[in-house]
Structures are given as C-alpha cells and as structure tokens.
Amino acid sequence: MQPNLSMVLEQVGKDKGIDKKVLVQTLEQAILTAAKKVFGLERELEAQFNEESGQVDLFQVCIVTEQSGVRGRDIAKADADRQGLRAEVGDELLFQIFYADSDVEKADDQERKYGDILDLNDTVKRFGRIAAQTAKQVIIQRIREAERENTFNEYRDRKGELITGIVRRFERGNIIVDLGKTEAILPVREQVPRENYRIGDRIVAFVVDIEKNARGPQIVLSRAHKGLLEKLFEQEVTEIYEKIVRIESSAREAGSRSKIAVSSRDRDVDPVGACVGIKGSRVQAVVQELRGEKIDIVPYSDDPARFVCNAIAPAEVSRVVIDAENHTMELIVPDDKLSLAIGKKGQNVRLASQLTGWRIDIHAESRVKELEGVERRVLAELEGSSDELSSTLFRLGWRSAQDVAEARIEELKGVPGVGGESGAQRLKEGALHYVNEERRKRGEQPLSERTERPVRASAEVNSGMLRSGPPSGGPRPLPERPPLPERPAERPPEQPLSARPAKGGLGGLDPEITARLQDAGYSSLESMDEEDEERLARAADLTLDESRDVKRKVRRQLSQEKRSIR
C-alpha cells in the first residue's frame, strides 16, 4: 500500500469528477472482502480508512464467551483474563491487523502477545500483497464506472437532439462516431442508403436513444429519422426556435423526399416563407445537409380536407369525400394530375397520408364520372325509380343501390319524387333485391331485409365547399347559407316562390328549374339572391350558366318589387 493513498484518491476524484467519499467507501468494502477471503469468512472483520496514514486499517472483532467457541472469533473469559484483558462475557474486543510492510514489527509483537487468540499465523504477510493489488484494481474499476456514469448523465438529456461527431471506424456495417469524450454508433438500420462516409468525415446525426449496458452507455444515432429533418429546420429557422412558427407534423422517406407541415402563431408571419428563407437559403441549407433530399413545405390547416389538399401538392384536387368514421379521404383529381398526385411508386400520397394521419385514396375524374354514370343507371333501373329520381337520390347522397338498400324508410320517403312511404318501401325492396342478386353472384352472404346503415359523420368538399352529412343511408344537408340581412320595417315579408306572381314560373324561368330550387331548400327569392352562383348550381343540380341566369332573373324580380313598394 502506498502511504499517500489519501492524496491519490483526492487527485483521482478531482480529475474524474468522482466524490472522494465514494472512492473511500468502495476501497473499504474491497479490502474487507479480500480480508474475509484470506483470513476466513467466519471471522468478524471491519475496515476503516485512516486519513492520517492514508491506509485502510483492518480490525478483527473477538467476542468474550464463557467457553471457547469458534477459533479466531470467540475468546473464553479465562483466556482473556490470562492475557490481562479486562472484559466481561458478551464484550467485543477490537484487534488491529497490521498487514502493511511498514508495520512488520507491530505485527510480530501482536503475534507474540495475542497469537493464540487471533490465530492469524503467516496470513498477515500474504495479505499485504493482496491488499495492494486489490486497492489498485478497485480504484481503476471505480474510475471506469464513474466515467461511464458521467457519460450517461451527460448525454441522457440530449436524446432527441442533433449531435456532431467524426467517423472513426466501421464495424459490421455500423458506423462508430467519435463524439470527443465517448463514442456513438450509427446502426445500419438508421443509415440512409445513398449516403457514404469515410473515416475522418464530419457527420451530423439525430440522437435516437441512449442505452445503458455492462460496457457503458451506448449512444444510438440516426440519419434516417424524421426528427433529424425537424431539428435541422429548427436550427436554420429562427422563428421555429423562438416558437413563432411551429412544426405540426412531418413525414420522411430518407434520402428521397420529405414533407413538413408548419403553422404560425403570428398572423403577420408566413410559416412557409419563413422556412424557405430569402431565395430559398434556409431550406437549401437543410437540403444540403440531407444530401439533396427533396423537401415539401406545406401550410397546416385545422380543416382536415384543406390540410390533405395542401399535403398532396403540387397536384390539384377537384373534390374531397371524407369518411370520418373510417378516417379516410377520397381525393378526385383531374386525369392529367393523377400521376403527379400519386407520385413515383405512390410516394407522394404515402407521405401525405403519414403527414396528415388520414388514409387517402386518389381517383381520376374520368373514372369517377364513369362509375357515377353506372351507379346512376343502376338506381334508375330499380323498381319504383326513374332517371329523374336517380339524379335526385345521387345528389342527396345515395350513390349506389346498396346505399338505398341500407337506408331508412323514414329518410327515403322524404325524397321528392319517391311517392311517400309506400314508394320508399318499394324502392328499398327493389334495391335490396338487386344487391342480393349481385352478392349471390360473388358468393357473398345476402343482406337482411332489415339492414339499415347507421347515420355517421362524413363530409364532402367540392371545389372548396364543405358539405356535411352521412355518405350513405341518408341525404346530405344543403350547405349553410349566411343569415339574411335585416329588412326595412315597411318591406313585406318574404313570399315563397309558389306565391310569387311570375310568368312562366319565375320571370320566365323554366318550371323544372324552379322545382329543383324548391327541392334544394331555396324557398324565397332573397335566399337565392344571397347565394353564391357555384353553390346554387351544385345544390340544385344546375349548370353554371343556368345558375347565372337564375341569379339575373331573381335580381330583376326583386328590383321590380322594390319599385312597386315605393
């Protein structure tokens, strides 16, 4: 043992950041364990560090008993009296074991006096060498453990952050990265296939996890995680770091393409523009770090339909059908934009689905029109139906024979042209017969006559208009219209279209169009005058030209009424 062990422990504690008390306790325990192995497990031993001498003092505890017991542990009362030891039965006598080379004389003197009681023999000399080796091993081992613990504590809070290191070596495809004080691993599964590194290259990675094992903490890095994309934007865009612009979600196929949705807490700050930067400087810095990966920055919206349309960009969307129950959206796109919306091997729609959290199905307009034409013909051929009724059913949300078969009688009987409850029953039975015939051909179980589809929340977005209602099993309600402005006190109350004196229906308007408008819920001239042309056309199943003609004639009619009031 070195006489200045206290100074050694103090210096090691300062250099390695270890509390000296921890080293002292560890050393005491190690010396005590080694002593028990050498002197015997049956002995009662104690170890205590001596600050003055810089050594660990070892003591043997002997218990005074009436009769002789375990040799080296028990002392008979008669033997204690003979040695001049004043003790009573049950007392504990503490004898220091001198094992250091500097205490040879003390050890010999103790052997002459109390050799028969302690029964140490020559094991003391042998233990001196063992104690020195034990002290050395314990200090080295504790230093290693402390370094591992410090490393773990240092990087424990850095999970989910960016870290920079140097490529040091390769092990079975994994990249070992030097972080300075420790090393990290970039597993094969977290690497980007198109990226290649050489020893000495600088690398920026995302800290995925910090694993604590027997060999010390293992820091797992990633270049493929979407967190790398988000943290790079946070690093480049000050508005994101300051929480003005927020990253709502992101989706990434590492090495190929990524999408990121952003929103702003300040209405004066454009989130997309902030991420792009002047002449694209900010986004280009991120692209360069990701080795040329394409990045789409889309504005976030609380409206799911609008958010999905933004995410599917640069493709244009004509119509969106939302199935809230199944968390699914069907996007109708122009034929020439279909491949652009789907993307290479479905990449664009796949990333958009990951970004929004909705399942997305994309269809071309021509295919949708073709399918709609088939369904319209099927509806028209049902018993109790007609071409006009088929158009009405299709417009109100029943778009297949199965939808009609699963609909409720109470809902069907309210459709114009059905013919009340009896007509609704006949229409439902015809639809059920047709559906069951088709299911039998496919070898499927036929529907029950009492099958009714429950009303469920869904919506359809058509050219920017949101229409709420069940996708099937019930008519879709008309779009909400803004409230009517306050009328002058002398103005007569609104009159329904049927009560308006008009030649040919409404100022020369076709009676069939007038009927459609009434079926669509437009019961007054004022409600049509305040409606948008496109929404009026969709609600009443009119062409845009017919809708404009209706608006002109409605304004003319209202103008004539105002002049007559004056």
XYZ file of C-alpha atoms in Angstrom:
566
model
C 0.000 0.000 0.000
C 1.207 3.444 -0.777
C 1.404 5.725 2.282
C -0.115 8.653 0.357
C -3.262 6.822 -0.746
C -5.396 9.664 0.598
C -3.735 12.116 -1.792
C -4.133 9.668 -4.656
C -7.876 9.319 -4.010
C -8.304 13.058 -3.754
C -6.470 13.701 -7.015
C -8.348 10.961 -8.866
C -11.634 12.329 -7.568
C -10.852 15.792 -8.932
C -9.624 14.545 -12.317
C -12.501 12.154 -12.956
C -15.265 14.053 -11.212
C -15.785 11.389 -8.531
C -16.566 12.171 -4.920
C -13.687 11.098 -2.661
C -16.153 9.603 -0.179
C -17.396 7.236 -2.867
C -13.832 6.089 -3.573
C -13.130 5.624 0.137
C -16.279 3.544 0.688
C -15.525 1.410 -2.343
C -11.935 0.862 -1.187
C -13.009 -0.094 2.340
C -15.501 -2.614 1.032
C -12.939 -4.127 -1.356
C -10.274 -4.530 1.382
C -12.861 -6.075 3.712
C -13.976 -8.581 1.055
C -10.365 -9.558 0.290
C -9.578 -9.973 4.021
C -12.511 -12.328 4.551
C -11.301 -14.488 1.689
C -7.788 -14.659 3.170
C -8.468 -14.887 6.924
C -11.744 -16.820 6.725
C -15.398 -15.984 6.319
C -16.174 -16.960 9.923
C -14.181 -14.034 11.318
C -15.762 -10.696 12.222
C -13.705 -8.057 10.401
C -14.027 -4.299 9.965
C -12.236 -1.924 7.572
C -11.826 1.804 8.096
C -9.866 4.325 6.050
C -7.295 6.312 8.017
C -6.918 9.837 6.671
C -3.674 10.485 8.549
C -1.775 7.417 7.389
C -3.517 7.151 4.040
C -4.199 3.456 4.563
C -7.168 1.227 5.207
C -6.978 -0.060 8.787
C -8.258 -3.601 9.241
C -9.682 -4.801 12.564
C -10.658 -8.216 13.910
C -13.583 -8.365 16.340
C -13.477 -11.043 19.072
C -16.414 -11.797 21.384
C -15.839 -12.781 25.004
C -17.700 -16.027 25.893
C -17.895 -18.413 28.868
C -16.439 -21.304 26.902
C -14.117 -21.415 23.906
C -16.034 -21.199 20.627
C -15.040 -20.541 17.026
C -11.289 -20.085 16.856
C -10.368 -16.534 15.840
C -13.854 -15.198 16.648
C -14.660 -16.230 20.242
C -12.431 -15.750 23.331
C -13.076 -17.614 26.543
C -13.346 -15.418 29.663
C -10.458 -17.294 31.272
C -8.168 -16.696 28.268
C -8.993 -13.001 28.252
C -8.144 -12.722 31.964
C -4.884 -14.591 31.432
C -3.859 -12.104 28.710
C -4.634 -9.216 31.003
C -7.689 -8.126 29.043
C -10.384 -6.642 31.239
C -13.636 -7.763 29.702
C -16.925 -9.345 30.653
C -18.871 -12.055 28.857
C -20.515 -10.576 25.781
C -17.977 -7.770 25.316
C -16.340 -7.244 21.931
C -12.572 -6.821 21.713
C -11.118 -4.997 18.702
C -7.638 -6.049 17.470
C -5.983 -4.200 14.587
C -4.412 -6.415 11.930
C -1.074 -4.965 10.821
C -0.600 -6.090 7.230
C 1.412 -3.219 5.719
C 5.138 -3.628 5.071
C 5.862 -0.671 7.363
C 4.065 -2.387 10.255
C 6.084 -5.614 10.344
C 7.386 -5.013 13.869
C 3.907 -4.271 15.179
C 2.602 -7.414 13.523
C 5.349 -9.541 15.141
C 4.740 -8.034 18.579
C 0.994 -8.678 18.236
C 1.636 -12.274 17.220
C 3.749 -12.890 20.346
C 1.147 -11.432 22.675
C -2.185 -12.484 21.157
C -1.240 -15.103 18.605
C -3.194 -17.841 20.337
C -6.303 -15.682 20.480
C -6.229 -14.138 16.991
C -4.907 -17.220 15.159
C -3.562 -15.200 12.236
C -0.235 -17.031 11.726
C 1.547 -16.047 8.491
C -1.554 -14.942 6.607
C -0.891 -11.324 7.561
C 2.244 -11.137 5.410
C 0.447 -12.708 2.473
C -2.497 -10.338 2.799
C -0.270 -7.259 2.468
C 0.433 -8.012 -1.189
C -3.208 -8.908 -1.840
C -4.412 -5.630 -0.271
C -2.141 -3.575 -2.509
C -3.372 -5.317 -5.660
C -6.978 -5.047 -4.519
C -6.689 -1.325 -3.875
C -5.252 -0.753 -7.334
C -7.914 -2.822 -9.096
C -10.746 -1.224 -7.144
C -9.629 2.297 -7.910
C -9.258 1.540 -11.620
C -12.632 -0.207 -11.772
C -14.388 2.569 -9.892
C -12.873 5.161 -12.200
C -14.212 3.312 -15.221
C -17.662 3.010 -13.691
C -17.677 6.685 -12.753
C -16.659 7.694 -16.264
C -19.460 5.594 -17.725
C -21.948 7.075 -15.289
C -20.811 10.615 -16.047
C -21.061 9.954 -19.769
C -24.564 8.581 -19.383
C -25.656 11.565 -17.274
C -24.125 13.989 -19.767
C -25.915 12.558 -22.807
C -29.080 11.356 -21.080
C -30.802 14.707 -21.586
C -29.623 15.007 -25.207
C -31.988 12.376 -26.522
C -33.935 13.867 -29.425
C -31.245 16.439 -30.249
C -28.677 16.882 -33.004
C -25.099 15.869 -32.351
C -21.917 16.288 -34.384
C -19.067 13.799 -34.495
C -16.253 12.316 -36.568
C -16.415 8.939 -38.302
C -13.781 6.735 -36.631
C -14.309 3.173 -37.887
C -16.764 0.682 -39.315
C -18.000 -2.438 -37.522
C -20.167 -4.900 -39.475
C -21.811 -2.086 -41.407
C -22.330 0.097 -38.325
C -20.536 3.439 -38.197
C -18.687 4.296 -34.978
C -18.722 8.059 -34.405
C -16.278 9.848 -32.114
C -18.065 12.471 -30.004
C -14.986 13.578 -28.065
C -15.451 12.101 -24.593
C -17.170 8.962 -25.838
C -18.231 7.103 -28.960
C -21.637 6.636 -30.544
C -22.982 4.116 -33.010
C -24.903 4.732 -36.236
C -26.576 1.379 -36.955
C -27.203 0.132 -40.474
C -30.979 0.453 -39.972
C -30.608 4.176 -39.191
C -28.393 4.963 -42.179
C -29.530 6.430 -45.499
C -28.693 4.009 -48.339
C -27.462 6.699 -50.727
C -25.076 8.267 -48.177
C -21.449 7.105 -47.996
C -18.862 8.080 -45.386
C -15.130 7.711 -44.977
C -13.010 7.686 -41.845
C -12.478 11.266 -40.684
C -15.686 12.660 -42.221
C -17.797 15.018 -40.146
C -21.334 13.768 -39.516
C -24.469 15.381 -38.061
C -26.996 12.906 -36.676
C -30.095 12.676 -34.510
C -29.803 11.050 -31.068
C -32.428 8.286 -31.107
C -31.671 6.532 -27.836
C -29.101 6.153 -25.061
C -28.795 2.563 -23.889
C -27.107 1.664 -20.614
C -25.345 -1.711 -20.665
C -22.458 -3.509 -18.970
C -19.853 -1.970 -21.281
C -21.121 1.520 -20.596
C -23.716 3.808 -22.187
C -24.279 3.315 -25.898
C -25.478 6.367 -27.812
C -27.567 5.369 -30.836
C -27.633 7.871 -33.709
C -29.811 8.146 -36.798
C -29.634 9.812 -40.191
C -32.986 8.399 -41.337
C -35.234 9.597 -38.501
C -37.707 12.381 -39.266
C -36.508 14.114 -36.099
C -33.311 14.985 -37.984
C -35.399 16.932 -40.515
C -37.299 18.820 -37.808
C -34.188 19.678 -35.795
C -32.347 20.917 -38.886
C -35.228 23.292 -39.629
C -35.242 24.418 -36.006
C -31.533 25.114 -36.327
C -31.900 27.095 -39.568
C -35.229 28.898 -38.951
C -35.104 31.294 -36.012
C -38.903 31.605 -35.983
C -39.185 27.888 -35.199
C -36.609 28.143 -32.427
C -38.497 31.106 -30.952
C -41.809 29.167 -31.141
C -43.387 31.677 -33.523
C -43.576 29.070 -36.276
C -44.411 25.546 -35.200
C -43.778 22.241 -36.949
C -47.123 20.448 -36.711
C -46.077 17.185 -38.322
C -43.552 15.699 -40.699
C -43.125 12.651 -42.910
C -39.928 11.370 -44.438
C -38.577 8.730 -46.753
C -34.897 9.173 -46.020
C -32.713 10.000 -48.975
C -35.614 10.604 -51.342
C -38.330 13.014 -50.233
C -39.846 14.629 -47.150
C -42.886 16.696 -46.255
C -43.241 19.085 -43.335
C -46.367 20.926 -42.164
C -45.916 24.269 -40.436
C -48.187 26.832 -38.800
C -47.660 30.306 -37.358
C -48.762 31.825 -34.065
C -48.315 35.306 -35.540
C -50.677 36.161 -38.391
C -48.042 38.540 -39.779
C -45.511 35.718 -40.202
C -45.867 33.382 -43.167
C -44.781 29.945 -41.894
C -43.885 28.582 -45.324
C -41.959 31.691 -46.295
C -40.077 31.661 -43.003
C -38.937 28.079 -43.625
C -37.984 28.744 -47.240
C -35.958 31.880 -46.473
C -34.677 34.565 -48.809
C -34.146 32.985 -52.233
C -34.576 29.600 -50.589
C -31.472 29.980 -48.434
C -32.870 28.270 -45.342
C -34.447 25.269 -46.992
C -31.393 24.839 -49.229
C -29.175 24.592 -46.155
C -31.345 21.726 -44.885
C -31.377 20.065 -48.315
C -27.587 20.281 -48.488
C -27.198 18.638 -45.066
C -29.584 15.856 -46.160
C -27.510 15.270 -49.304
C -30.049 16.566 -51.835
C -33.247 15.161 -50.330
C -36.370 16.865 -51.751
C -38.456 18.733 -49.170
C -42.069 19.912 -49.482
C -43.150 22.603 -47.012
C -46.934 22.802 -46.698
C -49.121 25.105 -44.594
C -51.025 23.375 -41.805
C -54.801 23.804 -41.538
C -57.285 22.803 -38.845
C -59.635 21.788 -41.650
C -58.660 18.170 -42.451
C -59.790 18.423 -46.072
C -57.775 21.564 -46.735
C -54.777 20.106 -44.911
C -54.873 16.974 -47.079
C -55.168 19.084 -50.230
C -52.130 21.082 -49.135
C -50.213 17.895 -48.343
C -50.909 16.331 -51.748
C -49.432 19.367 -53.530
C -48.251 20.078 -56.184
C -51.221 18.088 -57.522
C -54.574 19.879 -57.760
C -57.670 18.371 -56.131
C -61.133 18.786 -57.661
C -63.165 17.213 -54.891
C -62.677 15.565 -51.499
C -65.005 12.985 -49.966
C -64.460 12.454 -46.229
C -65.390 9.322 -44.314
C -64.871 10.391 -40.703
C -65.850 7.014 -39.265
C -63.070 5.158 -41.090
C -60.734 8.186 -41.048
C -60.456 8.043 -44.826
C -60.484 10.646 -47.588
C -61.111 10.115 -51.277
C -59.465 12.721 -53.498
C -60.817 13.333 -57.004
C -58.139 14.848 -59.250
C -58.028 15.772 -62.943
C -56.857 12.977 -65.207
C -53.663 14.795 -66.169
C -52.778 15.284 -62.477
C -53.343 11.689 -61.350
C -49.745 10.513 -61.722
C -48.496 13.712 -60.071
C -50.825 13.216 -57.093
C -49.814 9.585 -56.625
C -46.106 10.236 -57.126
C -43.325 7.839 -58.051
C -44.276 4.402 -56.705
C -47.005 6.059 -54.612
C -44.506 8.196 -52.709
C -46.426 11.485 -52.756
C -49.717 10.079 -51.485
C -47.895 7.879 -48.973
C -46.062 10.843 -47.470
C -49.242 12.932 -47.481
C -51.025 10.166 -45.575
C -48.243 9.996 -42.983
C -48.198 13.784 -42.680
C -51.944 14.198 -42.128
C -52.726 10.939 -40.354
C -55.584 10.200 -42.798
C -55.881 7.265 -45.161
C -56.011 8.737 -48.673
C -57.472 7.202 -51.835
C -56.980 9.023 -55.148
C -59.235 8.673 -58.201
C -59.242 10.325 -61.621
C -62.218 12.466 -62.600
C -62.976 10.393 -65.705
C -63.029 7.171 -63.716
C -65.286 8.724 -61.078
C -67.674 10.034 -63.722
C -67.741 6.621 -65.357
C -68.569 4.924 -62.056
C -71.146 7.584 -61.229
C -72.817 7.013 -64.596
C -73.017 3.279 -63.946
C -74.497 3.835 -60.468
C -76.994 6.379 -61.802
C -78.208 3.853 -64.377
C -78.491 1.170 -61.702
C -80.522 3.498 -59.480
C -82.756 4.461 -62.411
C -83.478 0.792 -63.215
C -84.627 -0.070 -59.682
C -88.294 -0.813 -59.156
C -90.153 2.407 -58.382
C -87.301 4.617 -59.653
C -86.692 6.783 -62.715
C -83.956 8.861 -64.308
C -85.117 11.992 -62.505
C -85.390 10.192 -59.156
C -81.972 8.627 -59.734
C -80.447 12.099 -60.151
C -82.196 13.299 -57.007
C -81.024 10.317 -54.950
C -77.482 10.703 -56.245
C -77.454 14.415 -55.446
C -78.717 13.807 -51.908
C -76.066 11.216 -51.072
C -77.440 7.783 -52.035
C -74.899 6.857 -54.702
C -75.402 3.124 -55.057
C -78.100 0.503 -54.823
C -76.576 -0.729 -51.571
C -76.873 2.757 -50.072
C -80.601 2.712 -50.877
C -80.966 -0.867 -49.593
C -79.406 0.116 -46.276
C -81.295 3.398 -45.970
C -84.184 4.010 -43.587
C -87.736 4.240 -44.814
C -88.187 7.470 -42.830
C -85.345 9.043 -44.802
C -86.346 7.753 -48.222
C -89.980 8.827 -48.003
C -88.919 12.462 -47.665
C -87.102 12.469 -51.010
C -89.047 14.372 -53.701
C -90.491 12.003 -56.281
C -90.334 8.827 -54.189
C -94.047 8.738 -53.527
C -94.302 8.652 -49.780
C -93.823 5.670 -47.501
C -95.186 3.090 -49.939
C -92.907 4.323 -52.706
C -89.939 4.334 -50.337
C -90.732 0.737 -49.308
C -90.971 -0.360 -52.964
C -87.696 1.421 -53.824
C -85.884 -0.125 -50.859
C -87.131 -3.626 -51.723
C -86.016 -3.204 -55.339
C -82.567 -2.055 -54.247
C -82.311 -4.931 -51.763
C -83.251 -7.461 -54.453
C -80.632 -6.077 -56.845
C -77.884 -6.026 -54.202
C -78.594 -9.588 -53.051
C -78.517 -10.867 -56.637
C -75.092 -9.276 -57.107
C -73.846 -10.684 -53.811
C -75.032 -14.178 -54.719
C -73.082 -13.987 -57.961
C -69.949 -13.190 -55.948
C -70.699 -15.948 -53.436
C -71.303 -13.487 -50.578
C -73.916 -13.541 -47.839
C -77.110 -11.664 -48.864
C -78.241 -8.611 -46.938
C -81.090 -8.844 -44.460
C -84.321 -7.083 -45.273
C -83.982 -5.119 -42.047
C -80.462 -3.984 -42.773
C -80.144 -0.259 -42.143
C -76.942 1.661 -42.166
C -76.492 3.891 -39.120
C -76.044 7.579 -39.716
C -72.403 8.523 -39.466
C -70.474 11.735 -39.734
C -68.774 12.489 -43.006
C -68.289 15.364 -45.351
C -67.698 16.151 -48.965
C -65.557 19.001 -50.159
C -66.231 20.078 -53.705
C -64.205 22.933 -55.135
C -63.580 24.358 -51.718
C -67.140 23.887 -50.338
C -67.692 21.693 -47.267
C -70.938 19.700 -47.251
C -71.704 17.760 -44.075
C -73.882 14.693 -43.753
C -73.859 10.910 -43.970
C -72.070 9.496 -47.022
C -74.850 6.992 -47.434
C -78.003 5.923 -45.696
C -79.381 9.446 -45.667
C -79.477 12.667 -47.700
C -76.742 15.198 -47.414
C -77.934 18.508 -45.920
C -77.530 21.607 -48.022
C -74.619 23.967 -47.422
C -75.173 26.510 -44.714
C -76.053 29.944 -46.016
C -75.268 33.211 -44.299
C -78.134 34.785 -42.300
C -80.365 37.237 -44.110
C -79.704 40.938 -43.518
C -82.245 42.992 -41.613
C -85.114 44.204 -43.781
C -86.727 47.658 -43.647
C -89.832 47.782 -41.492
C -92.122 48.695 -44.392
C -90.960 45.796 -46.549
C -93.490 42.952 -46.787
C -92.403 39.545 -45.544
C -90.753 37.094 -47.929
C -93.055 35.045 -50.078
C -92.384 31.528 -51.258
C -91.654 31.036 -54.932
C -95.006 29.432 -55.477
C -96.716 32.610 -54.147
C -94.721 34.996 -56.344
C -96.635 36.183 -59.384
C -94.328 35.325 -62.240
C -94.985 34.467 -65.810
C -93.609 31.029 -66.637
C -92.638 30.291 -63.035
C -90.109 32.995 -62.100
C -89.756 35.786 -64.570
C -89.697 33.325 -67.468
C -87.717 30.702 -65.560
C -88.290 27.074 -66.514
C -90.771 25.424 -64.102
C -88.471 22.378 -63.781
C -85.612 24.600 -62.579
C -87.989 26.307 -60.158
C -88.952 22.894 -58.789
C -85.306 21.943 -58.365
C -84.649 25.135 -56.450
C -87.566 24.440 -54.147
C -86.402 20.853 -53.604
C -82.971 22.190 -52.750
C -84.435 24.362 -49.998
C -84.448 27.775 -51.724
C -87.975 28.865 -50.823
C -87.577 32.608 -51.443
C -86.014 34.984 -53.945
C -83.915 36.560 -51.216
C -82.252 33.268 -50.290
C -81.276 32.692 -53.944
C -80.068 36.250 -54.390
C -77.687 35.930 -51.453
C -76.347 32.524 -52.561
C -73.099 32.078 -54.499
C -73.538 31.054 -58.164
C -71.442 27.894 -57.875
C -73.066 26.770 -54.627
C -76.511 27.426 -56.085
C -75.618 25.318 -59.120
C -74.364 22.408 -57.023
C -77.271 22.470 -54.594
C -79.957 22.499 -57.315
C -78.028 20.346 -59.819
C -77.806 23.173 -62.381
C -75.141 24.156 -64.830
C -73.174 27.304 -64.100
C -74.918 29.132 -66.967
C -78.340 28.131 -65.626
C -77.332 29.324 -62.170
C -76.233 32.700 -63.539
C -79.484 33.029 -65.474
C -81.435 32.316 -62.277
C -79.457 34.977 -60.392
C -80.133 37.605 -63.104
C -83.851 36.910 -63.122
C -84.035 36.887 -59.323
C -82.370 40.312 -59.151
C -84.721 41.640 -61.823
C -87.741 40.334 -59.929
C -86.562 41.832 -56.617
C -85.838 45.169 -58.312
C -89.372 45.318 -59.727
C -90.827 44.573 -56.289
C -88.819 47.395 -54.695
C -90.107 49.895 -57.311
C -93.684 48.794 -56.733
C -93.268 49.344 -52.956
C -92.088 52.871 -53.492
